[in-house]
PDB file of C-alpha atoms in Angstrom:
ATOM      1  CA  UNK A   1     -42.502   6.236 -10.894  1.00  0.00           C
ATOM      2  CA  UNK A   2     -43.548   3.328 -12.831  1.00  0.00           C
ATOM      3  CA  UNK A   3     -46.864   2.967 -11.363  1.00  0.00           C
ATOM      4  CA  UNK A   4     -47.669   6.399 -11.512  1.00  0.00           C
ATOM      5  CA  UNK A   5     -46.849   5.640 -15.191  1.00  0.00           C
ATOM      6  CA  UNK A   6     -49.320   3.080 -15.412  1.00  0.00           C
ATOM      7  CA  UNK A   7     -51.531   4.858 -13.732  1.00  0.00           C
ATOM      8  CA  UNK A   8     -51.411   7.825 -16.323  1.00  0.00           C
ATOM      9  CA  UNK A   9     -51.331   5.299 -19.163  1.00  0.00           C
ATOM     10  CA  UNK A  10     -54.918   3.894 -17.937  1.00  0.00           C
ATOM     11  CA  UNK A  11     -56.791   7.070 -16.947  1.00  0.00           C
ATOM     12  CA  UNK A  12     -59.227   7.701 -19.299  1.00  0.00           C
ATOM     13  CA  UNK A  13     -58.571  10.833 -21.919  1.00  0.00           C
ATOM     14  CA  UNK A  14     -59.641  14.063 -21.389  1.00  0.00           C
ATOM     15  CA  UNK A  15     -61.913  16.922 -23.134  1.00  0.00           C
ATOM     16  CA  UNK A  16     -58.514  18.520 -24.126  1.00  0.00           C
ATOM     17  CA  UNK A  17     -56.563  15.142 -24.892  1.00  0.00           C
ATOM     18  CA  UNK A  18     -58.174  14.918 -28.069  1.00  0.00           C
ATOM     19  CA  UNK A  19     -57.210  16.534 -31.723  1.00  0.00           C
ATOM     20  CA  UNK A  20     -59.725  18.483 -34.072  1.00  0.00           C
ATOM     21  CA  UNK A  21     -60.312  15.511 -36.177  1.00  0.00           C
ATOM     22  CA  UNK A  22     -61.404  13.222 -32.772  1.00  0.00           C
ATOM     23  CA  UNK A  23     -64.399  16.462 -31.961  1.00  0.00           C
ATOM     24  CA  UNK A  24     -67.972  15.361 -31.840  1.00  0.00           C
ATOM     25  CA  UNK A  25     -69.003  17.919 -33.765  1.00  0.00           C
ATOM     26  CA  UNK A  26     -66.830  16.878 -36.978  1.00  0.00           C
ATOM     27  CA  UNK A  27     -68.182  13.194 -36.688  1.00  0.00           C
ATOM     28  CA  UNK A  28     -72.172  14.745 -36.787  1.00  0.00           C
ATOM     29  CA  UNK A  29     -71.268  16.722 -39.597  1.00  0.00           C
ATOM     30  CA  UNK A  30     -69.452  13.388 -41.226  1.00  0.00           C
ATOM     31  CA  UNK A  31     -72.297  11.287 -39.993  1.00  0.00           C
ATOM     32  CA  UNK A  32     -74.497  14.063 -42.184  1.00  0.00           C
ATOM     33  CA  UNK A  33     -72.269  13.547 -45.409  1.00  0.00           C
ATOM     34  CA  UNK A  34     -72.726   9.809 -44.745  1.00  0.00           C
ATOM     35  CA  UNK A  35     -76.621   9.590 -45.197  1.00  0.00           C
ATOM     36  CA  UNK A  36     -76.401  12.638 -47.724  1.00  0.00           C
ATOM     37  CA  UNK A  37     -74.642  10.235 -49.596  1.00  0.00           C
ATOM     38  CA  UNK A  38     -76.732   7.301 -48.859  1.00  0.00           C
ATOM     39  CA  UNK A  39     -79.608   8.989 -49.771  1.00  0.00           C
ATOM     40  CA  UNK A  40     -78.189  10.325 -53.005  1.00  0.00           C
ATOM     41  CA  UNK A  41     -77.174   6.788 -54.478  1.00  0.00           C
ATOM     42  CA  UNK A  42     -80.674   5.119 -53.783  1.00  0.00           C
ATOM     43  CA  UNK A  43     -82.646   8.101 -55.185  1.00  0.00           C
ATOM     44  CA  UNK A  44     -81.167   9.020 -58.201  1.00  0.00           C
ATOM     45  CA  UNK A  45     -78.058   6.271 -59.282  1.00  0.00           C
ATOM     46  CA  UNK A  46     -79.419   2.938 -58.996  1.00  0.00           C
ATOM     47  CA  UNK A  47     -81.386   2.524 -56.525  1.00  0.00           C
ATOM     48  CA  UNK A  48     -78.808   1.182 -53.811  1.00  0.00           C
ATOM     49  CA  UNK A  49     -76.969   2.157 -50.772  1.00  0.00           C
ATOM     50  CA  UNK A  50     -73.113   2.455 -51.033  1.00  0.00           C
ATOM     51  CA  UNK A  51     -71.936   3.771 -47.834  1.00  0.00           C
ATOM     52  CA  UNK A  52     -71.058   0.014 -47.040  1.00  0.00           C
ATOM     53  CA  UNK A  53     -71.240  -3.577 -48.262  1.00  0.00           C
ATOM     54  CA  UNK A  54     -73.964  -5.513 -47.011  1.00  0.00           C
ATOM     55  CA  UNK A  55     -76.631  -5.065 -49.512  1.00  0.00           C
ATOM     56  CA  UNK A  56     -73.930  -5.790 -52.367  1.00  0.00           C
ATOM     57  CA  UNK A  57     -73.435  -9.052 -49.903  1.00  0.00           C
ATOM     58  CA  UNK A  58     -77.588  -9.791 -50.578  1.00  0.00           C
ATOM     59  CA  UNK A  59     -77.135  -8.861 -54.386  1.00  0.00           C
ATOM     60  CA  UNK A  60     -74.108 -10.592 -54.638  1.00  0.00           C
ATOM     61  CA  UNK A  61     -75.977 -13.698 -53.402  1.00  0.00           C
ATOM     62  CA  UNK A  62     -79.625 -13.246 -54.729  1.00  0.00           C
ATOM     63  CA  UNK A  63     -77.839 -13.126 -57.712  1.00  0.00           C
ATOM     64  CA  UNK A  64     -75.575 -16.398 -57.823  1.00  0.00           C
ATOM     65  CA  UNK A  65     -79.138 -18.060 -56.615  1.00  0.00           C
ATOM     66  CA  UNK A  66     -80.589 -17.034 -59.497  1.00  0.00           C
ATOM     67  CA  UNK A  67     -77.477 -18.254 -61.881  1.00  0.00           C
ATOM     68  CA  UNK A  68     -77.247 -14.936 -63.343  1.00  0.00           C
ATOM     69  CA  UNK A  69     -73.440 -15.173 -63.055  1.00  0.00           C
ATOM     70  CA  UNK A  70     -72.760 -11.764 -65.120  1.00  0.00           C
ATOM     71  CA  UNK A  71     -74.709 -10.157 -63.035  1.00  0.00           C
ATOM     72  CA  UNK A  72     -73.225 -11.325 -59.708  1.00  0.00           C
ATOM     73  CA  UNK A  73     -69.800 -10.658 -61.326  1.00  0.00           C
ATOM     74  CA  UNK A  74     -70.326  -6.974 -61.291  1.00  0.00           C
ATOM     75  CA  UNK A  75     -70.800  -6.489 -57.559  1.00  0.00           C
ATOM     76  CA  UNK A  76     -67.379  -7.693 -57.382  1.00  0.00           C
ATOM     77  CA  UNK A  77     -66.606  -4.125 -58.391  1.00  0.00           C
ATOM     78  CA  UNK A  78     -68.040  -2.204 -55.587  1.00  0.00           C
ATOM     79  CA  UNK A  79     -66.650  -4.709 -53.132  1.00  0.00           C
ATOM     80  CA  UNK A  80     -63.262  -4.417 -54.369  1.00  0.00           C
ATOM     81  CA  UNK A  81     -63.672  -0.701 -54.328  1.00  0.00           C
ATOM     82  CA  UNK A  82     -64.508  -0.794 -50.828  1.00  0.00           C
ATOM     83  CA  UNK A  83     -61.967  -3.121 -50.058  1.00  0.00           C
ATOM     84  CA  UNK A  84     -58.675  -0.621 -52.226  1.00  0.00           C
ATOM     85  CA  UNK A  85     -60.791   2.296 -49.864  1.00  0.00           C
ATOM     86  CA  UNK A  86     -59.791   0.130 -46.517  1.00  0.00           C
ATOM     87  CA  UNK A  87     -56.611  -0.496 -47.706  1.00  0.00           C
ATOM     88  CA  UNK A  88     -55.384   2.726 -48.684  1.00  0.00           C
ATOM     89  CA  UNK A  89     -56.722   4.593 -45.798  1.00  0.00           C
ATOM     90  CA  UNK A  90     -55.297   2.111 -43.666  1.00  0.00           C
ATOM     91  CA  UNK A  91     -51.949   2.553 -45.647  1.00  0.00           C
ATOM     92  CA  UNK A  92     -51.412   6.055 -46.754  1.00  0.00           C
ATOM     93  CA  UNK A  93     -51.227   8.050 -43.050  1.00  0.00           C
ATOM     94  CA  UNK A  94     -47.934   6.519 -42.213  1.00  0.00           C
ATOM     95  CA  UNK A  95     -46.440   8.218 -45.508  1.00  0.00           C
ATOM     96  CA  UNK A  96     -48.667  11.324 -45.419  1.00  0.00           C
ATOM     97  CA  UNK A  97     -47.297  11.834 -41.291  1.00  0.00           C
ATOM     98  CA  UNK A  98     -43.371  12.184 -42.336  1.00  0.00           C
ATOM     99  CA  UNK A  99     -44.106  15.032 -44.450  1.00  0.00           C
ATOM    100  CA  UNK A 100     -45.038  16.846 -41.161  1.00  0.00           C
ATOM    101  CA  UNK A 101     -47.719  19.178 -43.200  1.00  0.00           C
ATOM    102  CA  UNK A 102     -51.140  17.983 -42.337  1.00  0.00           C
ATOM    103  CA  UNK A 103     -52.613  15.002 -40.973  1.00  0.00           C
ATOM    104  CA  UNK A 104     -54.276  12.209 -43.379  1.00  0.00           C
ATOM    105  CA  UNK A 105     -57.565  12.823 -41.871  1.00  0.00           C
ATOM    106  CA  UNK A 106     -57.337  16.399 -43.145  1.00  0.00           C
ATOM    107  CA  UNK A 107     -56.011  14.872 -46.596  1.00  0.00           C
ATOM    108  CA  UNK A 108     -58.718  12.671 -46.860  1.00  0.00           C
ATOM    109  CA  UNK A 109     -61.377  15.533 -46.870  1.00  0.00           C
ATOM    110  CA  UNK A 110     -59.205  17.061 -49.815  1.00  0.00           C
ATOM    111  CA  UNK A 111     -59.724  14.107 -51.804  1.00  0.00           C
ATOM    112  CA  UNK A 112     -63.406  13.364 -50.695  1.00  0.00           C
ATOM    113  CA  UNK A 113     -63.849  17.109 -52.098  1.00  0.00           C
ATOM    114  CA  UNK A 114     -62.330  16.345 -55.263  1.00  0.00           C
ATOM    115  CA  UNK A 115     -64.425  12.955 -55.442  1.00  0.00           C
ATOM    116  CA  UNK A 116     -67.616  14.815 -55.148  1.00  0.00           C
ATOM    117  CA  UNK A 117     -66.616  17.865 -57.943  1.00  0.00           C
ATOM    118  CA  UNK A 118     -66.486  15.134 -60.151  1.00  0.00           C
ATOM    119  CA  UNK A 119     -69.452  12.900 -59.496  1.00  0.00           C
ATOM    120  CA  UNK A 120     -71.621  16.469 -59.732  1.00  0.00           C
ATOM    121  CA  UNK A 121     -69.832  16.714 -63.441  1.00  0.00           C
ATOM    122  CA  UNK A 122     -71.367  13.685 -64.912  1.00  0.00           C
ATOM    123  CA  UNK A 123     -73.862  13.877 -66.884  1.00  0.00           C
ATOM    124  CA  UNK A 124     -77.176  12.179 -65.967  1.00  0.00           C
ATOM    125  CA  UNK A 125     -76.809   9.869 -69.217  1.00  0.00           C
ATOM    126  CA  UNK A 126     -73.127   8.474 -67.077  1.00  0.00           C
ATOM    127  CA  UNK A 127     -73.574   5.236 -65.810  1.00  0.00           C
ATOM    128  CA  UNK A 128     -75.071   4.950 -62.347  1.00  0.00           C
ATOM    129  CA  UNK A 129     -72.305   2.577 -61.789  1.00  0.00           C
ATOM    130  CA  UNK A 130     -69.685   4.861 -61.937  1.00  0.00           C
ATOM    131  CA  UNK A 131     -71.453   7.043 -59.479  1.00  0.00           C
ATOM    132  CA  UNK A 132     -71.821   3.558 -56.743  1.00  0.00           C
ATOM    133  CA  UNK A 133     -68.020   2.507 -57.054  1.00  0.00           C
ATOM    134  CA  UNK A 134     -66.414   6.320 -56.282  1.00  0.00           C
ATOM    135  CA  UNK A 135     -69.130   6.222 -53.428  1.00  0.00           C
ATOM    136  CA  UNK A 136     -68.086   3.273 -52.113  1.00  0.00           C
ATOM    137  CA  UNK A 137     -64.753   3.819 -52.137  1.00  0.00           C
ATOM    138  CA  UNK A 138     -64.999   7.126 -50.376  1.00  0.00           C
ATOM    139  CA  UNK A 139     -67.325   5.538 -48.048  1.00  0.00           C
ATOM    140  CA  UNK A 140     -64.940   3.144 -47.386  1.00  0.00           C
ATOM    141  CA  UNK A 141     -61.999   5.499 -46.062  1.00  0.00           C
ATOM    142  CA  UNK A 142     -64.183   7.868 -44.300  1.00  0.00           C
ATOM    143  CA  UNK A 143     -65.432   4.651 -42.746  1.00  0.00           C
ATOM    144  CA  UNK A 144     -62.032   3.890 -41.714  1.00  0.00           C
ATOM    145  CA  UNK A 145     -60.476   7.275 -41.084  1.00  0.00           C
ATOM    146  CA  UNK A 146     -62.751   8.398 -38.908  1.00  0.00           C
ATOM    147  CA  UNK A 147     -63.258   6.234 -36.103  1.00  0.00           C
ATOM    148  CA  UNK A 148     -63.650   7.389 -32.588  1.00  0.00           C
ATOM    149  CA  UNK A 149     -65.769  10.778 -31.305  1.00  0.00           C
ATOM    150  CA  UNK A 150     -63.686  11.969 -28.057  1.00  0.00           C
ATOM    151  CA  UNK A 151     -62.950   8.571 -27.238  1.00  0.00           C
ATOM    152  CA  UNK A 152     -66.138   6.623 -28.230  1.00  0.00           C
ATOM    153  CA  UNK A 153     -66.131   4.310 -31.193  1.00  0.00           C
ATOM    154  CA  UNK A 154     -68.344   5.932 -34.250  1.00  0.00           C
ATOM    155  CA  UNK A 155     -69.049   4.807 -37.836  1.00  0.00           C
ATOM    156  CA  UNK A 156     -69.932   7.978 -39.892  1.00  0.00           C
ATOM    157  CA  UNK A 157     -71.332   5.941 -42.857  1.00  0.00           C
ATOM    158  CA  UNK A 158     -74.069   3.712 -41.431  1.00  0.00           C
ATOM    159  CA  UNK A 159     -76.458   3.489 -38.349  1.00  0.00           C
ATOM    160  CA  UNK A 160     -76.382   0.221 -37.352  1.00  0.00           C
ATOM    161  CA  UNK A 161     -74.124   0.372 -34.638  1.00  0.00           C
ATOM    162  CA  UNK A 162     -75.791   3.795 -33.185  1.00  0.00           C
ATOM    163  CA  UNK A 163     -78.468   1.787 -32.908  1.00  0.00           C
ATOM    164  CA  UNK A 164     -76.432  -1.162 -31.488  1.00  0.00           C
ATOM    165  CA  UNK A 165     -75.132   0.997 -28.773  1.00  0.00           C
ATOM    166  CA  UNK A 166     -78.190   3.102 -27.637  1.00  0.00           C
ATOM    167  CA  UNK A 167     -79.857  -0.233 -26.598  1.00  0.00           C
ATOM    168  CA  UNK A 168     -76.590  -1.206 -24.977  1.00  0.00           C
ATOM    169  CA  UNK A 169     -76.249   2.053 -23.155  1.00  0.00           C
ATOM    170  CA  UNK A 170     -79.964   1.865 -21.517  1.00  0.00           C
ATOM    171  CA  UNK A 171     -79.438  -1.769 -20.614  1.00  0.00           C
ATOM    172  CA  UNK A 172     -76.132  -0.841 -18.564  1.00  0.00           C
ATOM    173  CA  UNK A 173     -77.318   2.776 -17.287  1.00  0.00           C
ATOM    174  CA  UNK A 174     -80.532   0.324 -15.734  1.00  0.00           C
ATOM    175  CA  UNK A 175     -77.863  -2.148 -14.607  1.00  0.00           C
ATOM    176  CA  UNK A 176     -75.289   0.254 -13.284  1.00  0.00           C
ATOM    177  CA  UNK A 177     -77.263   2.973 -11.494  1.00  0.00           C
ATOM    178  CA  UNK A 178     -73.900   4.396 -10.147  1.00  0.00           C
ATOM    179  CA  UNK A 179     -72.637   4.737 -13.654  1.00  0.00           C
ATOM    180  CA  UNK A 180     -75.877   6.075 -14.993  1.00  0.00           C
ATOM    181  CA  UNK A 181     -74.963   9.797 -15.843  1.00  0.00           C
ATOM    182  CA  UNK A 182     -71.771   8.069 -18.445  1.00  0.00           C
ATOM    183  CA  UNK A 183     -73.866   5.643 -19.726  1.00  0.00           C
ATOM    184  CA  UNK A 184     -76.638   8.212 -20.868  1.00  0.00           C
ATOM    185  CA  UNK A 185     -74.166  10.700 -22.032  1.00  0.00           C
ATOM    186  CA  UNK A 186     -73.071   7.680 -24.575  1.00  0.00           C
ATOM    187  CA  UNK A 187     -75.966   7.359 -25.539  1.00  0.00           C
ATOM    188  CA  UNK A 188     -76.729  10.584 -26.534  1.00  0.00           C
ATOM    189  CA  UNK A 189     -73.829  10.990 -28.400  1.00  0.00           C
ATOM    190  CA  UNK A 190     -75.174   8.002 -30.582  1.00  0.00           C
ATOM    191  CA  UNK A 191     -78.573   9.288 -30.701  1.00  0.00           C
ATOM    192  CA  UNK A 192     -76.966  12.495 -31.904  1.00  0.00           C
ATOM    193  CA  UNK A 193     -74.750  10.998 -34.843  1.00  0.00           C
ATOM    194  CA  UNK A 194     -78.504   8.694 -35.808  1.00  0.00           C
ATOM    195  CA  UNK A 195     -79.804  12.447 -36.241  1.00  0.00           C
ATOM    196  CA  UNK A 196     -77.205  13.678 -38.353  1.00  0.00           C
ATOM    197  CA  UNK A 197     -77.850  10.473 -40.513  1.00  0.00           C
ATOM    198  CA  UNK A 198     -81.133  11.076 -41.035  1.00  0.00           C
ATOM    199  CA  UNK A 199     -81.085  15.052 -41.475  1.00  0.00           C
ATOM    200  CA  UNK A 200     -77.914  14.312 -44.250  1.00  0.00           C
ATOM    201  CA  UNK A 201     -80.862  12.019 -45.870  1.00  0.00           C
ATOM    202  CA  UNK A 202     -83.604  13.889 -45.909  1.00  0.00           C
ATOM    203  CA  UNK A 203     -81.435  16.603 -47.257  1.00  0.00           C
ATOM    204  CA  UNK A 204     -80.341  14.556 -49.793  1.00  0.00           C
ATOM    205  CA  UNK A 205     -83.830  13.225 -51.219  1.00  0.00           C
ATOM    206  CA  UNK A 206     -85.250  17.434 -51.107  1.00  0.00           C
ATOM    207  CA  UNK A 207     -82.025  18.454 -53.152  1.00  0.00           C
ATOM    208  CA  UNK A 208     -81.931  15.490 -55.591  1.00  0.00           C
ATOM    209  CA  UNK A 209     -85.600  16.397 -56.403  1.00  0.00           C
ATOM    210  CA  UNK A 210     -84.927  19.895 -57.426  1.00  0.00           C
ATOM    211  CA  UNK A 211     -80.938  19.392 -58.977  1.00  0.00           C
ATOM    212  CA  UNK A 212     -80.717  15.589 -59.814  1.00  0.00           C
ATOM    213  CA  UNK A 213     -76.897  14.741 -59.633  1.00  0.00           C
ATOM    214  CA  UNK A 214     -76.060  18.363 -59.208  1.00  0.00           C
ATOM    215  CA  UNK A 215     -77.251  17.534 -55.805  1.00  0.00           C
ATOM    216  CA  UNK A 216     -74.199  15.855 -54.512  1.00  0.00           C
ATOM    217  CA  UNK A 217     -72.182  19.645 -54.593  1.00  0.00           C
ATOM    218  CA  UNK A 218     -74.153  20.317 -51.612  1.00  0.00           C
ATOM    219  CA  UNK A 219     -72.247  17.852 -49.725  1.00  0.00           C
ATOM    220  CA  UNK A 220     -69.479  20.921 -50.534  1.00  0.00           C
ATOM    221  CA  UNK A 221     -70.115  23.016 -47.579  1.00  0.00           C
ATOM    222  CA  UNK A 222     -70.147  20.843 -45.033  1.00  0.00           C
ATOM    223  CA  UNK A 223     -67.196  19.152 -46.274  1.00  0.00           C
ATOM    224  CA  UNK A 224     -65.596  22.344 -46.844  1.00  0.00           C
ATOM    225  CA  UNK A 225     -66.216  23.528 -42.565  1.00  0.00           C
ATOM    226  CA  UNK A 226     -64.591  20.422 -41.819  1.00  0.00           C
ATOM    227  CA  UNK A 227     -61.602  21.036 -44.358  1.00  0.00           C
ATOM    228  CA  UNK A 228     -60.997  24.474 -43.212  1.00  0.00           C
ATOM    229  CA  UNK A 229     -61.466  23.413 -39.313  1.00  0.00           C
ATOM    230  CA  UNK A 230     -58.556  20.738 -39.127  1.00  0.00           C
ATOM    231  CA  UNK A 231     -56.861  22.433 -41.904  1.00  0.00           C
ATOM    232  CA  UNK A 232     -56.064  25.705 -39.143  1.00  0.00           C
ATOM    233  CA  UNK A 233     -55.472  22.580 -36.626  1.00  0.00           C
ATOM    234  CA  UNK A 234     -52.832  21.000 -38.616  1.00  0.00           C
ATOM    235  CA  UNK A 235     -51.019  24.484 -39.591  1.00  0.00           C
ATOM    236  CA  UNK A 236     -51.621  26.648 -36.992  1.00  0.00           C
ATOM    237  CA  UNK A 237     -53.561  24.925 -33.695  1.00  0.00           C
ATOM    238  CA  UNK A 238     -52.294  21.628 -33.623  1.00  0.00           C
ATOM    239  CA  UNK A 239     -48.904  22.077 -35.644  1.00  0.00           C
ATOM    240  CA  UNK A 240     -46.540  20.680 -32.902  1.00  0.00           C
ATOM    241  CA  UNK A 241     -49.058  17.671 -32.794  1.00  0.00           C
ATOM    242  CA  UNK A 242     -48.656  16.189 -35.607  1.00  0.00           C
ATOM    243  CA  UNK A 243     -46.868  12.719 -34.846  1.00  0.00           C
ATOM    244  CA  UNK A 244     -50.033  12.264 -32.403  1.00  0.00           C
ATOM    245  CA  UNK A 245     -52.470   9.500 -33.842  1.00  0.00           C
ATOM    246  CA  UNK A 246     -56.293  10.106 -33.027  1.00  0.00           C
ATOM    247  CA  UNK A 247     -57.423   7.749 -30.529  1.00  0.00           C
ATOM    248  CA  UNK A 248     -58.672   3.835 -32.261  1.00  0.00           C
ATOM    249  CA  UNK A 249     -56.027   4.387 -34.786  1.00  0.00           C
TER     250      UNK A 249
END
């Protein structure tokens, strides 16, 4: 009994194993919002990418190298803000799971949404920076919330690790004939999210032309799909599945 435990415990999950926040299909429309937003924050507030922390890293420095300590002392802000995003995401499901009403992943769309309203209220006098620190921050938990597809690892905010893992997945599909078919499928599934990136982008930089910061409402409707997707999962689909935690959590 205890193998066949075992056993159980180490097969791999399947199609129907997974919840309606784990679907492919809500990670390419995530990986969309991702370089909508990108896209959004280096066209029309500031010029820089917020969806995560490695250009702030290169400012951060450039800045320290040129002594222009004020200067370097305000990219402490959007770190930070990415950091509180980490840490609340990474806090908050445990609380939001003994209510028993809806999962955090669903509650962090609700407050993404609410983000959003705001940042298309300001004005285009606001301060870009204002704009870059509520985008990090979202960034940040979406980055964190949202972590596996159906079982494969996924970042919904930047492309570097599609890209990472579509030249991993043709070195081992030439290296592992046998496994070929699983190794392509992964890749697709990467190539796929590096789509939704760049359609969320280009989407982004048309819009931003025509509404300026009214732009970032767009970001609404896909948002809103998702909401209303695992919001019937949580109440209605998936209700006796609640204490279940996606898969990388």
């Amino acid at each position: 009994m205890e193998k066949e435990k075992a056993l159980q415990a180490a097969a791999p999950p399947q199609a129907g194993d997974f919840l309606a926040c784990e679907k492919r299909w809500v990670y390419a429309v995530m990986t969309f919002v991702g370089g909508y937003f990108g896209a959004f924050t280096y066209s029309i507030r500031g010029g820089v990418f917020c969806n995560a922390q490695t250009g702030n890293f290169v400012l951060l420095a450039m800045a320290l190298g040129r002594r222009e300590w004020m200067h370097a002392l305000y990219f402490l802000i959007p770190i930070s803000a990415y950091c509180l995003g980490a840490f609340l995401s990474e806090l908050l499901p445990k609380y939001v799971k003994r209510f028993r009403l809806i999962r955090w992943d669903t509650l962090f769309i609700m407050v993404e949404i609410a983000v959003v309203i705001f940042l298309g209220c300001l004005p285009e006098s606001a301060p870009v920076q204002i704009t870059q620190v509520l985008v990090n921050f979202i960034c940040s938990m979406q980055y964190n919330t949202f972590r596996q597809a159906e079982g494969v690892p996924m970042a919904t905010t930047f492309c570097t690790n599609h890209i990472r893992q579509v030249g991993l997945s043709v070195c081992k599909a030439i290296q592992h004939p046998t496994d070929r078919r699983s190794h392509f499928k992964r890749m697709g599934m990467h190539l796929g999210m590096l789509c939704s990136f760049l359609a969320g982008g280009v989407a982004s930089t048309f819009f931003c032309g025509l509404l300026l910061g009214k732009a970032v409402w767009l970001s609404l409707i896909p948002l809103g799909v998702i909401l209303a997707d695992l919001l019937y999962a949580d109440l209605i689909k998936e209700k006796g599945q609640l204490g279940q935690v996606p898969h990388g959590h």
